[in-house]
């Protein structure tokens, strides 16, 4: 899938256009949820996910998101990142809207995500707080 905006930004799910080195740098050094993530882990996560990348008019990658899904009932939207220079232009909202639209034909029961600071971005495309967060549990590795 490739789509573009009038201002020259282009969104793609083409894995050949993904700059994994750049994504690794963003996640491991700038994204609070992934600080220190290894290159090997980023590569494995990219291989096992549906990836979205936004490129500017010059072709440079400026944003990234990935989805982990079974294509039948569930998806997890994660690693959503827009480089600071390109924030405030609606790219995050556009990219997350594209994720929503891309997944819509699968009629998934749930698409989840976690965020500390971008609730407004996700709300613009239909995400709402989980109605019963006390029902959610997680398994964390022993430290």
mmCIF file of N, CA and C in Angstrom, residues 15-24 26 39 53 55 61 64:
data_model
loop_
_atom_site.group_PDB
_atom_site.id
_atom_site.type_symbol
_atom_site.label_atom_id
_atom_site.label_comp_id
_atom_site.label_asym_id
_atom_site.label_seq_id
_atom_site.Cartn_x
_atom_site.Cartn_y
_atom_site.Cartn_z
ATOM 1 N N UNK A 15 8.161 -3.079 2.542
ATOM 2 C CA UNK A 15 9.325 -3.312 3.405
ATOM 3 C C UNK A 15 10.639 -2.867 2.765
ATOM 4 N N UNK A 16 10.688 -2.793 1.451
ATOM 5 C CA UNK A 16 11.912 -2.364 0.770
ATOM 6 C C UNK A 16 12.225 -0.888 1.009
ATOM 7 N N UNK A 17 11.225 -0.113 1.359
ATOM 8 C CA UNK A 17 11.426 1.318 1.587
ATOM 9 C C UNK A 17 11.754 1.636 3.041
ATOM 10 N N UNK A 18 11.716 0.642 3.892
ATOM 11 C CA UNK A 18 11.936 0.834 5.322
ATOM 12 C C UNK A 18 13.428 0.934 5.631
ATOM 13 N N UNK A 19 13.822 1.977 6.335
ATOM 14 C CA UNK A 19 15.207 2.154 6.768
ATOM 15 C C UNK A 19 15.332 1.610 8.185
ATOM 16 N N UNK A 20 15.687 0.328 8.297
ATOM 17 C CA UNK A 20 15.732 -0.337 9.597
ATOM 18 C C UNK A 20 16.789 0.288 10.502
ATOM 19 N N UNK A 21 17.904 0.702 9.952
ATOM 20 C CA UNK A 21 18.925 1.364 10.759
ATOM 21 C C UNK A 21 18.406 2.632 11.400
ATOM 22 N N UNK A 22 17.656 3.407 10.652
ATOM 23 C CA UNK A 22 17.064 4.639 11.163
ATOM 24 C C UNK A 22 16.014 4.327 12.220
ATOM 25 N N UNK A 23 15.156 3.352 11.937
ATOM 26 C CA UNK A 23 14.139 2.946 12.909
ATOM 27 C C UNK A 23 14.810 2.492 14.205
ATOM 28 N N UNK A 24 15.870 1.707 14.091
ATOM 29 C CA UNK A 24 16.592 1.264 15.281
ATOM 30 C C UNK A 24 17.130 2.457 16.071
ATOM 31 N N UNK A 26 16.031 5.588 16.094
ATOM 32 C CA UNK A 26 14.912 6.285 16.724
ATOM 33 C C UNK A 26 14.443 5.564 17.979
ATOM 34 N N UNK A 39 19.639 -3.756 17.918
ATOM 35 C CA UNK A 39 19.396 -3.795 16.469
ATOM 36 C C UNK A 39 18.764 -5.133 16.093
ATOM 37 N N UNK A 53 5.676 3.240 7.022
ATOM 38 C CA UNK A 53 6.707 4.272 7.024
ATOM 39 C C UNK A 53 6.189 5.482 6.264
ATOM 40 N N UNK A 55 7.497 8.912 4.336
ATOM 41 C CA UNK A 55 8.666 9.550 3.714
ATOM 42 C C UNK A 55 8.291 10.955 3.293
ATOM 43 N N UNK A 61 12.849 8.883 5.158
ATOM 44 C CA UNK A 61 11.869 8.371 6.100
ATOM 45 C C UNK A 61 11.790 9.300 7.300
ATOM 46 N N UNK A 64 7.393 6.158 11.543
ATOM 47 C CA UNK A 64 7.316 4.697 11.525
ATOM 48 C C UNK A 64 6.229 4.234 12.483
#
